[in-house]
mmCIF file of C-alpha atoms in Angstrom:
data_model
loop_
_atom_site.group_PDB
_atom_site.id
_atom_site.type_symbol
_atom_site.label_atom_id
_atom_site.label_comp_id
_atom_site.label_asym_id
_atom_site.label_seq_id
_atom_site.Cartn_x
_atom_site.Cartn_y
_atom_site.Cartn_z
ATOM 1 C CA UNK P 1 -10.855 -5.612 -28.221
ATOM 2 C CA UNK P 2 -10.980 -2.819 -25.645
ATOM 3 C CA UNK P 3 -10.833 -3.663 -21.912
ATOM 4 C CA UNK P 4 -14.276 -2.147 -21.530
ATOM 5 C CA UNK P 5 -15.679 -4.788 -23.859
ATOM 6 C CA UNK P 6 -14.354 -7.608 -21.691
ATOM 7 C CA UNK P 7 -16.368 -9.055 -18.811
ATOM 8 C CA UNK P 8 -15.410 -8.079 -15.278
ATOM 9 C CA UNK P 9 -14.606 -11.656 -14.251
ATOM 10 C CA UNK P 10 -11.920 -11.785 -16.977
ATOM 11 C CA UNK P 11 -10.237 -8.457 -16.307
ATOM 12 C CA UNK P 12 -10.582 -8.331 -12.468
ATOM 13 C CA UNK P 13 -10.266 -12.005 -11.586
ATOM 14 C CA UNK P 14 -8.959 -14.295 -14.312
ATOM 15 C CA UNK P 15 -6.088 -12.149 -15.550
ATOM 16 C CA UNK P 16 -4.717 -11.246 -12.063
ATOM 17 C CA UNK P 17 -4.992 -14.914 -11.031
ATOM 18 C CA UNK P 18 -3.048 -16.010 -14.106
ATOM 19 C CA UNK P 19 -0.368 -13.382 -13.340
ATOM 20 C CA UNK P 20 -0.057 -14.643 -9.757
ATOM 21 C CA UNK P 21 0.010 -18.303 -10.830
ATOM 22 C CA UNK P 22 2.847 -17.606 -13.287
ATOM 23 C CA UNK P 23 4.728 -15.585 -10.694
ATOM 24 C CA UNK P 24 4.473 -18.442 -8.205
ATOM 25 C CA UNK P 25 5.534 -20.912 -10.925
ATOM 26 C CA UNK P 26 8.640 -18.833 -11.579
ATOM 27 C CA UNK P 27 9.398 -18.526 -7.879
ATOM 28 C CA UNK P 28 8.864 -22.258 -7.503
ATOM 29 C CA UNK P 29 11.564 -22.923 -10.121
ATOM 30 C CA UNK P 30 13.964 -20.762 -8.157
ATOM 31 C CA UNK P 31 13.194 -22.601 -4.934
ATOM 32 C CA UNK P 32 13.743 -25.899 -6.746
ATOM 33 C CA UNK P 33 17.128 -24.728 -8.046
ATOM 34 C CA UNK P 34 18.368 -24.092 -4.518
ATOM 35 C CA UNK P 35 17.347 -27.621 -3.507
ATOM 36 C CA UNK P 36 14.090 -27.123 -1.629
ATOM 37 C CA UNK P 37 10.606 -28.401 -2.393
ATOM 38 C CA UNK P 38 8.344 -25.605 -3.751
ATOM 39 C CA UNK P 39 5.252 -27.407 -2.504
ATOM 40 C CA UNK P 40 6.646 -27.732 1.018
ATOM 41 C CA UNK P 41 7.760 -24.073 0.905
ATOM 42 C CA UNK P 42 4.259 -22.991 -0.166
ATOM 43 C CA UNK P 43 2.662 -25.053 2.579
ATOM 44 C CA UNK P 44 4.939 -23.455 5.185
ATOM 45 C CA UNK P 45 4.153 -19.984 3.883
ATOM 46 C CA UNK P 46 0.401 -20.517 3.951
ATOM 47 C CA UNK P 47 0.475 -22.147 7.392
ATOM 48 C CA UNK P 48 2.691 -19.377 8.777
ATOM 49 C CA UNK P 49 0.477 -16.636 7.344
ATOM 50 C CA UNK P 50 -3.068 -18.025 7.761
ATOM 51 C CA UNK P 51 -2.776 -21.108 9.999
ATOM 52 C CA UNK P 52 -3.201 -19.424 13.385
ATOM 53 C CA UNK P 53 -4.673 -16.305 15.034
ATOM 54 C CA UNK P 54 -1.138 -15.108 15.634
ATOM 55 C CA UNK P 55 0.004 -15.578 12.011
ATOM 56 C CA UNK P 56 -3.226 -14.088 10.651
ATOM 57 C CA UNK P 57 -2.812 -11.128 12.910
ATOM 58 C CA UNK P 58 0.642 -10.333 11.507
ATOM 59 C CA UNK P 59 -0.602 -10.932 7.954
ATOM 60 C CA UNK P 60 -3.417 -8.435 8.377
ATOM 61 C CA UNK P 61 -1.005 -6.040 10.053
ATOM 62 C CA UNK P 62 1.184 -5.994 6.988
ATOM 63 C CA UNK P 63 -1.888 -5.896 4.752
ATOM 64 C CA UNK P 64 -3.043 -2.688 6.475
ATOM 65 C CA UNK P 65 0.163 -0.848 5.565
ATOM 66 C CA UNK P 66 -0.049 -2.027 1.952
ATOM 67 C CA UNK P 67 -3.709 -0.910 1.634
ATOM 68 C CA UNK P 68 -2.774 2.636 2.586
ATOM 69 C CA UNK P 69 0.115 2.845 0.243
ATOM 70 C CA UNK P 70 -1.694 1.038 -2.535
ATOM 71 C CA UNK P 71 -4.579 3.502 -2.302
ATOM 72 C CA UNK P 72 -2.077 6.360 -2.431
ATOM 73 C CA UNK P 73 -0.639 5.104 -5.732
ATOM 74 C CA UNK P 74 -4.128 4.459 -7.136
ATOM 75 C CA UNK P 75 -5.454 7.972 -6.572
ATOM 76 C CA UNK P 76 -2.478 9.512 -8.314
ATOM 77 C CA UNK P 77 -2.713 6.873 -11.038
ATOM 78 C CA UNK P 78 -6.314 7.881 -11.808
ATOM 79 C CA UNK P 79 -5.083 11.395 -12.400
ATOM 80 C CA UNK P 80 -2.451 10.112 -14.813
ATOM 81 C CA UNK P 81 0.533 10.319 -12.455
ATOM 82 C CA UNK P 82 2.844 7.766 -10.890
ATOM 83 C CA UNK P 83 3.473 8.679 -7.300
ATOM 84 C CA UNK P 84 6.335 6.497 -6.061
ATOM 85 C CA UNK P 85 7.024 8.730 -3.084
ATOM 86 C CA UNK P 86 4.950 6.638 -0.682
ATOM 87 C CA UNK P 87 8.038 5.823 1.408
ATOM 88 C CA UNK P 88 8.890 9.455 2.126
ATOM 89 C CA UNK P 89 5.272 10.489 2.543
ATOM 90 C CA UNK P 90 4.692 7.721 5.042
ATOM 91 C CA UNK P 91 7.858 8.763 6.966
ATOM 92 C CA UNK P 92 6.507 12.293 7.166
ATOM 93 C CA UNK P 93 3.105 10.942 8.209
ATOM 94 C CA UNK P 94 4.906 9.272 11.125
ATOM 95 C CA UNK P 95 6.567 12.552 11.966
ATOM 96 C CA UNK P 96 3.228 14.343 11.850
ATOM 97 C CA UNK P 97 1.586 11.776 14.175
ATOM 98 C CA UNK P 98 4.547 11.857 16.562
ATOM 99 C CA UNK P 99 4.620 15.662 16.785
ATOM 100 C CA UNK P 100 0.921 15.669 17.797
ATOM 101 C CA UNK P 101 1.331 12.802 20.281
ATOM 102 C CA UNK P 102 4.415 14.322 21.951
ATOM 103 C CA UNK P 103 3.020 17.892 21.956
ATOM 104 C CA UNK P 104 -0.384 17.142 23.500
ATOM 105 C CA UNK P 105 0.122 14.254 25.928
ATOM 106 C CA UNK P 106 -2.417 15.710 28.365
ATOM 107 C CA UNK P 107 -5.350 15.172 26.015
ATOM 108 C CA UNK P 108 -7.730 12.220 26.513
ATOM 109 C CA UNK P 109 -7.657 9.413 23.942
ATOM 110 C CA UNK P 110 -10.932 10.333 22.348
ATOM 111 C CA UNK P 111 -9.399 13.696 21.319
ATOM 112 C CA UNK P 112 -5.719 12.826 20.977
ATOM 113 C CA UNK P 113 -6.080 9.758 18.734
ATOM 114 C CA UNK P 114 -8.113 11.485 15.991
ATOM 115 C CA UNK P 115 -5.624 14.427 16.130
ATOM 116 C CA UNK P 116 -2.689 11.980 15.717
ATOM 117 C CA UNK P 117 -4.407 10.326 12.717
ATOM 118 C CA UNK P 118 -5.021 13.740 11.210
ATOM 119 C CA UNK P 119 -1.433 14.653 11.903
ATOM 120 C CA UNK P 120 -0.279 11.555 9.989
ATOM 121 C CA UNK P 121 -2.434 12.465 7.002
ATOM 122 C CA UNK P 122 -1.306 16.078 7.032
ATOM 123 C CA UNK P 123 2.335 14.998 7.233
ATOM 124 C CA UNK P 124 2.018 12.950 4.071
ATOM 125 C CA UNK P 125 0.003 15.619 2.341
ATOM 126 C CA UNK P 126 2.552 18.316 3.159
ATOM 127 C CA UNK P 127 5.401 16.134 1.866
ATOM 128 C CA UNK P 128 3.558 15.580 -1.412
ATOM 129 C CA UNK P 129 2.854 19.292 -1.884
ATOM 130 C CA UNK P 130 6.175 20.368 -3.479
ATOM 131 C CA UNK P 131 6.368 17.506 -5.978
ATOM 132 C CA UNK P 132 2.736 18.087 -6.817
ATOM 133 C CA UNK P 133 3.333 21.801 -7.368
ATOM 134 C CA UNK P 134 6.456 21.133 -9.465
ATOM 135 C CA UNK P 135 4.444 18.665 -11.578
ATOM 136 C CA UNK P 136 1.386 20.861 -11.956
ATOM 137 C CA UNK P 137 3.059 24.258 -12.431
ATOM 138 C CA UNK P 138 6.530 23.528 -13.752
ATOM 139 C CA UNK P 139 6.083 20.242 -15.532
ATOM 140 C CA UNK P 140 8.725 18.424 -13.465
ATOM 141 C CA UNK P 141 8.370 14.706 -13.733
ATOM 142 C CA UNK P 142 6.577 13.396 -10.628
ATOM 143 C CA UNK P 143 8.581 10.116 -10.615
ATOM 144 C CA UNK P 144 11.910 11.943 -10.356
ATOM 145 C CA UNK P 145 10.750 14.410 -7.674
ATOM 146 C CA UNK P 146 9.051 11.832 -5.515
ATOM 147 C CA UNK P 147 12.103 9.560 -5.630
ATOM 148 C CA UNK P 148 14.297 12.423 -4.493
ATOM 149 C CA UNK P 149 11.816 13.356 -1.767
ATOM 150 C CA UNK P 150 12.021 9.792 -0.441
ATOM 151 C CA UNK P 151 15.729 10.229 0.154
ATOM 152 C CA UNK P 152 15.244 13.706 1.643
ATOM 153 C CA UNK P 153 12.537 12.378 4.030
ATOM 154 C CA UNK P 154 14.806 9.553 5.178
ATOM 155 C CA UNK P 155 17.692 11.965 5.814
ATOM 156 C CA UNK P 156 15.453 14.434 7.602
ATOM 157 C CA UNK P 157 14.024 11.790 9.888
ATOM 158 C CA UNK P 158 17.447 10.483 10.818
ATOM 159 C CA UNK P 159 18.554 14.026 11.628
ATOM 160 C CA UNK P 160 15.511 14.536 13.903
ATOM 161 C CA UNK P 161 15.788 11.177 15.605
ATOM 162 C CA UNK P 162 19.429 11.623 16.482
ATOM 163 C CA UNK P 163 18.938 15.278 17.350
ATOM 164 C CA UNK P 164 15.945 17.390 18.321
ATOM 165 C CA UNK P 165 13.477 14.475 18.832
ATOM 166 C CA UNK P 166 15.863 11.936 20.319
ATOM 167 C CA UNK P 167 14.765 10.451 23.651
ATOM 168 C CA UNK P 168 16.939 11.799 26.501
ATOM 169 C CA UNK P 169 19.352 9.174 27.900
ATOM 170 C CA UNK P 170 18.862 6.739 25.025
ATOM 171 C CA UNK P 171 21.381 5.782 22.352
ATOM 172 C CA UNK P 172 18.656 4.540 19.961
ATOM 173 C CA UNK P 173 17.419 6.877 17.197
ATOM 174 C CA UNK P 174 13.837 7.109 18.449
ATOM 175 C CA UNK P 175 11.515 9.475 20.269
ATOM 176 C CA UNK P 176 10.129 8.988 23.736
ATOM 177 C CA UNK P 177 7.228 6.645 24.151
ATOM 178 C CA UNK P 178 3.807 8.140 23.528
ATOM 179 C CA UNK P 179 1.216 8.257 26.275
ATOM 180 C CA UNK P 180 -1.353 5.459 26.230
ATOM 181 C CA UNK P 181 -3.893 7.947 25.012
ATOM 182 C CA UNK P 182 -1.988 8.252 21.712
ATOM 183 C CA UNK P 183 -1.825 4.477 21.014
ATOM 184 C CA UNK P 184 -4.462 2.810 18.855
ATOM 185 C CA UNK P 185 -6.078 -0.231 20.567
ATOM 186 C CA UNK P 186 -5.046 -3.596 19.200
ATOM 187 C CA UNK P 187 -7.624 -5.913 17.624
ATOM 188 C CA UNK P 188 -6.991 -8.391 20.437
ATOM 189 C CA UNK P 189 -7.976 -5.715 22.929
ATOM 190 C CA UNK P 190 -11.026 -4.702 20.938
ATOM 191 C CA UNK P 191 -12.288 -8.255 20.478
ATOM 192 C CA UNK P 192 -11.745 -8.723 24.217
ATOM 193 C CA UNK P 193 -14.348 -6.019 24.840
ATOM 194 C CA UNK P 194 -16.897 -8.420 23.307
ATOM 195 C CA UNK P 195 -15.627 -11.554 25.117
ATOM 196 C CA UNK P 196 -13.768 -12.920 22.046
ATOM 197 C CA UNK P 197 -10.212 -13.913 22.728
ATOM 198 C CA UNK P 198 -7.631 -13.873 19.917
ATOM 199 C CA UNK P 199 -3.841 -14.133 20.028
ATOM 200 C CA UNK P 200 -1.960 -10.863 20.520
ATOM 201 C CA UNK P 201 -0.297 -9.368 17.492
ATOM 202 C CA UNK P 202 0.490 -5.881 16.172
ATOM 203 C CA UNK P 203 -2.847 -5.829 14.365
ATOM 204 C CA UNK P 204 -4.721 -2.742 15.512
ATOM 205 C CA UNK P 205 -7.522 -0.290 14.782
ATOM 206 C CA UNK P 206 -5.628 0.919 11.701
ATOM 207 C CA UNK P 207 -7.082 -2.046 9.759
ATOM 208 C CA UNK P 208 -10.568 -0.530 10.049
ATOM 209 C CA UNK P 209 -9.261 2.893 9.176
ATOM 210 C CA UNK P 210 -7.610 1.373 6.081
ATOM 211 C CA UNK P 211 -10.867 -0.319 5.043
ATOM 212 C CA UNK P 212 -12.727 2.916 5.571
ATOM 213 C CA UNK P 213 -10.151 4.767 3.481
ATOM 214 C CA UNK P 214 -10.643 2.167 0.692
ATOM 215 C CA UNK P 215 -14.388 2.717 0.763
ATOM 216 C CA UNK P 216 -13.856 6.523 0.767
ATOM 217 C CA UNK P 217 -11.522 6.301 -2.248
ATOM 218 C CA UNK P 218 -14.161 4.244 -4.089
ATOM 219 C CA UNK P 219 -16.813 6.841 -3.399
ATOM 220 C CA UNK P 220 -14.419 9.679 -4.297
ATOM 221 C CA UNK P 221 -13.237 8.260 -7.630
ATOM 222 C CA UNK P 222 -16.455 6.867 -8.954
ATOM 223 C CA UNK P 223 -19.284 8.809 -7.238
ATOM 224 C CA UNK P 224 -18.117 12.408 -6.837
ATOM 225 C CA UNK P 225 -17.559 15.336 -9.185
ATOM 226 C CA UNK P 226 -13.954 15.564 -8.057
ATOM 227 C CA UNK P 227 -13.418 11.893 -8.857
ATOM 228 C CA UNK P 228 -14.894 12.428 -12.342
ATOM 229 C CA UNK P 229 -12.473 15.313 -12.879
ATOM 230 C CA UNK P 230 -9.547 13.250 -11.651
ATOM 231 C CA UNK P 231 -10.449 10.380 -14.059
ATOM 232 C CA UNK P 232 -10.981 12.860 -16.929
ATOM 233 C CA UNK P 233 -7.578 14.480 -16.415
ATOM 234 C CA UNK P 234 -5.988 11.055 -16.150
ATOM 235 C CA UNK P 235 -7.631 9.795 -19.317
ATOM 236 C CA UNK P 236 -7.126 12.900 -21.514
ATOM 237 C CA UNK P 237 -5.814 16.234 -20.177
ATOM 238 C CA UNK P 238 -6.592 18.018 -23.429
ATOM 239 C CA UNK P 239 -10.214 16.886 -23.300
ATOM 240 C CA UNK P 240 -10.354 17.946 -19.640
ATOM 241 C CA UNK P 241 -9.277 21.494 -20.580
ATOM 242 C CA UNK P 242 -11.949 21.536 -23.301
ATOM 243 C CA UNK P 243 -14.502 20.549 -20.654
ATOM 244 C CA UNK P 244 -13.447 23.405 -18.435
ATOM 245 C CA UNK P 245 -11.325 21.345 -16.021
ATOM 246 C CA UNK P 246 -7.943 22.610 -14.846
ATOM 247 C CA UNK P 247 -5.473 19.727 -15.087
ATOM 248 C CA UNK P 248 -2.979 21.627 -12.889
ATOM 249 C CA UNK P 249 -5.485 22.084 -10.102
ATOM 250 C CA UNK P 250 -6.711 18.483 -10.292
ATOM 251 C CA UNK P 251 -3.157 17.282 -10.337
ATOM 252 C CA UNK P 252 -2.371 19.167 -7.160
ATOM 253 C CA UNK P 253 -5.446 17.833 -5.362
ATOM 254 C CA UNK P 254 -4.928 14.244 -6.489
ATOM 255 C CA UNK P 255 -1.273 14.136 -5.578
ATOM 256 C CA UNK P 256 -1.863 15.715 -2.154
ATOM 257 C CA UNK P 257 -4.705 13.258 -1.470
ATOM 258 C CA UNK P 258 -2.279 10.531 -2.503
ATOM 259 C CA UNK P 259 0.344 11.848 -0.057
ATOM 260 C CA UNK P 260 -2.232 11.946 2.708
ATOM 261 C CA UNK P 261 -3.162 8.350 2.166
ATOM 262 C CA UNK P 262 0.502 7.315 2.203
ATOM 263 C CA UNK P 263 0.942 9.352 5.415
ATOM 264 C CA UNK P 264 -1.880 7.350 7.026
ATOM 265 C CA UNK P 265 0.266 4.258 6.731
ATOM 266 C CA UNK P 266 2.167 5.618 9.768
ATOM 267 C CA UNK P 267 -0.903 5.120 11.950
ATOM 268 C CA UNK P 268 -0.460 1.385 11.617
ATOM 269 C CA UNK P 269 3.209 1.289 12.604
ATOM 270 C CA UNK P 270 3.680 4.336 14.803
ATOM 271 C CA UNK P 271 0.383 4.644 16.596
ATOM 272 C CA UNK P 272 -0.612 1.018 16.477
ATOM 273 C CA UNK P 273 2.557 -1.053 16.918
ATOM 274 C CA UNK P 274 5.567 1.011 18.033
ATOM 275 C CA UNK P 275 4.030 3.675 20.261
ATOM 276 C CA UNK P 276 6.970 5.934 19.345
ATOM 277 C CA UNK P 277 8.635 7.256 16.199
ATOM 278 C CA UNK P 278 11.496 5.148 14.975
ATOM 279 C CA UNK P 279 13.752 5.173 11.949
ATOM 280 C CA UNK P 280 12.875 3.228 8.782
ATOM 281 C CA UNK P 281 9.522 2.052 10.092
ATOM 282 C CA UNK P 282 8.039 2.082 6.568
ATOM 283 C CA UNK P 283 10.205 -0.930 5.644
ATOM 284 C CA UNK P 284 9.444 -0.828 1.908
ATOM 285 C CA UNK P 285 5.620 -0.598 2.264
ATOM 286 C CA UNK P 286 5.618 2.383 -0.097
ATOM 287 C CA UNK P 287 7.054 0.340 -2.881
ATOM 288 C CA UNK P 288 4.896 -2.707 -2.149
ATOM 289 C CA UNK P 289 1.931 -0.345 -2.452
ATOM 290 C CA UNK P 290 2.922 0.248 -6.129
ATOM 291 C CA UNK P 291 2.612 -3.461 -6.776
ATOM 292 C CA UNK P 292 -0.685 -3.669 -4.851
ATOM 293 C CA UNK P 293 -2.134 -0.838 -6.947
ATOM 294 C CA UNK P 294 -0.963 -2.345 -10.198
ATOM 295 C CA UNK P 295 -2.264 -5.776 -9.296
ATOM 296 C CA UNK P 296 -5.523 -4.362 -7.925
ATOM 297 C CA UNK P 297 -5.942 -2.347 -11.134
ATOM 298 C CA UNK P 298 -6.196 0.861 -9.097
ATOM 299 C CA UNK P 299 -9.573 -0.222 -7.745
ATOM 300 C CA UNK P 300 -9.954 -0.125 -3.920
ATOM 301 C CA UNK P 301 -11.450 -3.616 -3.758
ATOM 302 C CA UNK P 302 -8.648 -5.011 -5.902
ATOM 303 C CA UNK P 303 -6.101 -3.185 -3.813
ATOM 304 C CA UNK P 304 -7.429 -4.720 -0.586
ATOM 305 C CA UNK P 305 -7.159 -8.215 -2.105
ATOM 306 C CA UNK P 306 -3.684 -7.570 -3.578
ATOM 307 C CA UNK P 307 -2.517 -6.124 -0.231
ATOM 308 C CA UNK P 308 -3.751 -9.299 1.478
ATOM 309 C CA UNK P 309 -1.635 -11.372 -0.955
ATOM 310 C CA UNK P 310 1.451 -9.271 -0.189
ATOM 311 C CA UNK P 311 0.625 -9.593 3.534
ATOM 312 C CA UNK P 312 0.574 -13.350 3.180
ATOM 313 C CA UNK P 313 3.924 -13.227 1.286
ATOM 314 C CA UNK P 314 5.518 -11.054 3.985
ATOM 315 C CA UNK P 315 4.327 -12.979 7.024
ATOM 316 C CA UNK P 316 4.537 -16.416 5.384
ATOM 317 C CA UNK P 317 7.942 -15.533 4.025
ATOM 318 C CA UNK P 318 9.228 -14.685 7.497
ATOM 319 C CA UNK P 319 8.031 -18.138 8.732
ATOM 320 C CA UNK P 320 9.545 -19.775 5.684
ATOM 321 C CA UNK P 321 12.950 -18.115 6.240
ATOM 322 C CA UNK P 322 12.812 -19.343 9.898
ATOM 323 C CA UNK P 323 12.023 -22.958 9.008
ATOM 324 C CA UNK P 324 14.127 -23.146 5.809
ATOM 325 C CA UNK P 325 17.407 -21.269 6.331
ATOM 326 C CA UNK P 326 18.367 -21.780 2.674
ATOM 327 C CA UNK P 327 15.295 -19.746 1.673
ATOM 328 C CA UNK P 328 16.292 -16.382 3.012
ATOM 329 C CA UNK P 329 14.170 -13.243 3.408
ATOM 330 C CA UNK P 330 15.801 -11.996 0.240
ATOM 331 C CA UNK P 331 14.198 -14.934 -1.546
ATOM 332 C CA UNK P 332 10.782 -13.680 -0.413
ATOM 333 C CA UNK P 333 11.645 -10.323 -1.956
ATOM 334 C CA UNK P 334 12.433 -12.225 -5.151
ATOM 335 C CA UNK P 335 8.993 -13.847 -5.037
ATOM 336 C CA UNK P 336 7.404 -10.447 -4.508
ATOM 337 C CA UNK P 337 9.461 -9.204 -7.427
ATOM 338 C CA UNK P 338 8.042 -11.968 -9.656
ATOM 339 C CA UNK P 339 4.521 -10.955 -8.657
ATOM 340 C CA UNK P 340 5.333 -7.333 -9.520
ATOM 341 C CA UNK P 341 6.940 -8.323 -12.769
ATOM 342 C CA UNK P 342 4.066 -10.451 -13.991
ATOM 343 C CA UNK P 343 1.336 -8.261 -12.570
ATOM 344 C CA UNK P 344 2.844 -5.085 -13.857
ATOM 345 C CA UNK P 345 5.529 -5.126 -16.536
ATOM 346 C CA UNK P 346 4.431 -8.314 -18.250
ATOM 347 C CA UNK P 347 0.648 -8.031 -17.597
ATOM 348 C CA UNK P 348 -0.261 -7.328 -21.214
ATOM 349 C CA UNK P 349 1.600 -10.512 -22.228
ATOM 350 C CA UNK P 350 -1.177 -12.673 -20.730
ATOM 351 C CA UNK P 351 -3.999 -10.124 -20.789
ATOM 352 C CA UNK P 352 -3.910 -9.780 -24.590
ATOM 353 C CA UNK P 353 -3.783 -13.573 -25.109
ATOM 354 C CA UNK P 354 -6.673 -14.218 -22.692
ATOM 355 C CA UNK P 355 -8.659 -11.426 -24.310
ATOM 356 C CA UNK P 356 -8.033 -12.866 -27.754
ATOM 357 C CA UNK P 357 -8.984 -16.339 -26.489
ATOM 358 C CA UNK P 358 -12.199 -14.967 -24.940
ATOM 359 C CA UNK P 359 -13.043 -13.129 -28.172
ATOM 360 C CA UNK P 360 -12.489 -16.261 -30.269
ATOM 361 C CA UNK P 361 -14.875 -18.321 -28.081
ATOM 362 C CA UNK P 362 -17.540 -15.633 -27.923
ATOM 363 C CA UNK P 363 -17.455 -15.142 -31.725
ATOM 364 C CA UNK P 364 -17.742 -18.882 -32.295
ATOM 365 C CA UNK P 365 -20.752 -19.093 -29.936
ATOM 366 C CA UNK P 366 -22.409 -16.178 -31.723
#
């Protein structure tokens, strides 16, 4: 039975939930083996991630980064490509935002902030250009080129942060602080404008930008001519050529849009939390975005939900590592790995069985 013949509740809800449940079961076994209670560990994680304004703020802060990188992977995926260069593209997004913020400190916030956000998107787009061109015009494998560009971006940023962009008089590899006009307001500040007090956290305006980006990607992929071309090329490049669509051109556009979305991740960290450009600020969000896109089935709504799950794992895992020293942060990475394993590599294992079970029951009822 084709996926298109299955009901939405089965493909979009039941199968991902089964994958997550099995991932948590496997992680629970690991926690049990090291002598801790998996139920207590789960309770600590959920309380740490969702049990207070402060914890929820951090959870949504991490969620924001994963939404951007998940959308980046999804757009490329619809065109039939696997962009795993989100780490490097986000780093260059941070560089783009920082260059704008440091070059135009005299501008008011209403002008400077949009320019910084555009700078972040352009930084990611520019970094995706060469891998996109190599894929579209020379047939180079996008996975290989984007991996290499991740390393190049990391090395380039280190060079800049210890050299030309290094803050004078500081030993730390970071730029000078941005002016207040280049820093996105926090959600705590924004809610304060309406008389609603919430605990302070790094959560900032980027969350709304990420949700707007998710809506924009939904419109682009399913309600525009370009989105139709992207999906056609992703489904069957030969049929696309027969229909008069240039796969090379669509590949270039899709991969550069993907890079731009990854670059926007920098708005959350650089413009919203740090207020300066620092080294390694991406912290693996580019790779988590791959898992979010796989688990969200490359649909913006699914990616938002999957990103929230990984946000809970990240923030709840930090609280868990604090309260249970035997469960280290590396253990949380293991749990995330289980989710990626069951939601990605082993997805068909359960999907096919659930589809067969559904087909059996529907045939019997008929």
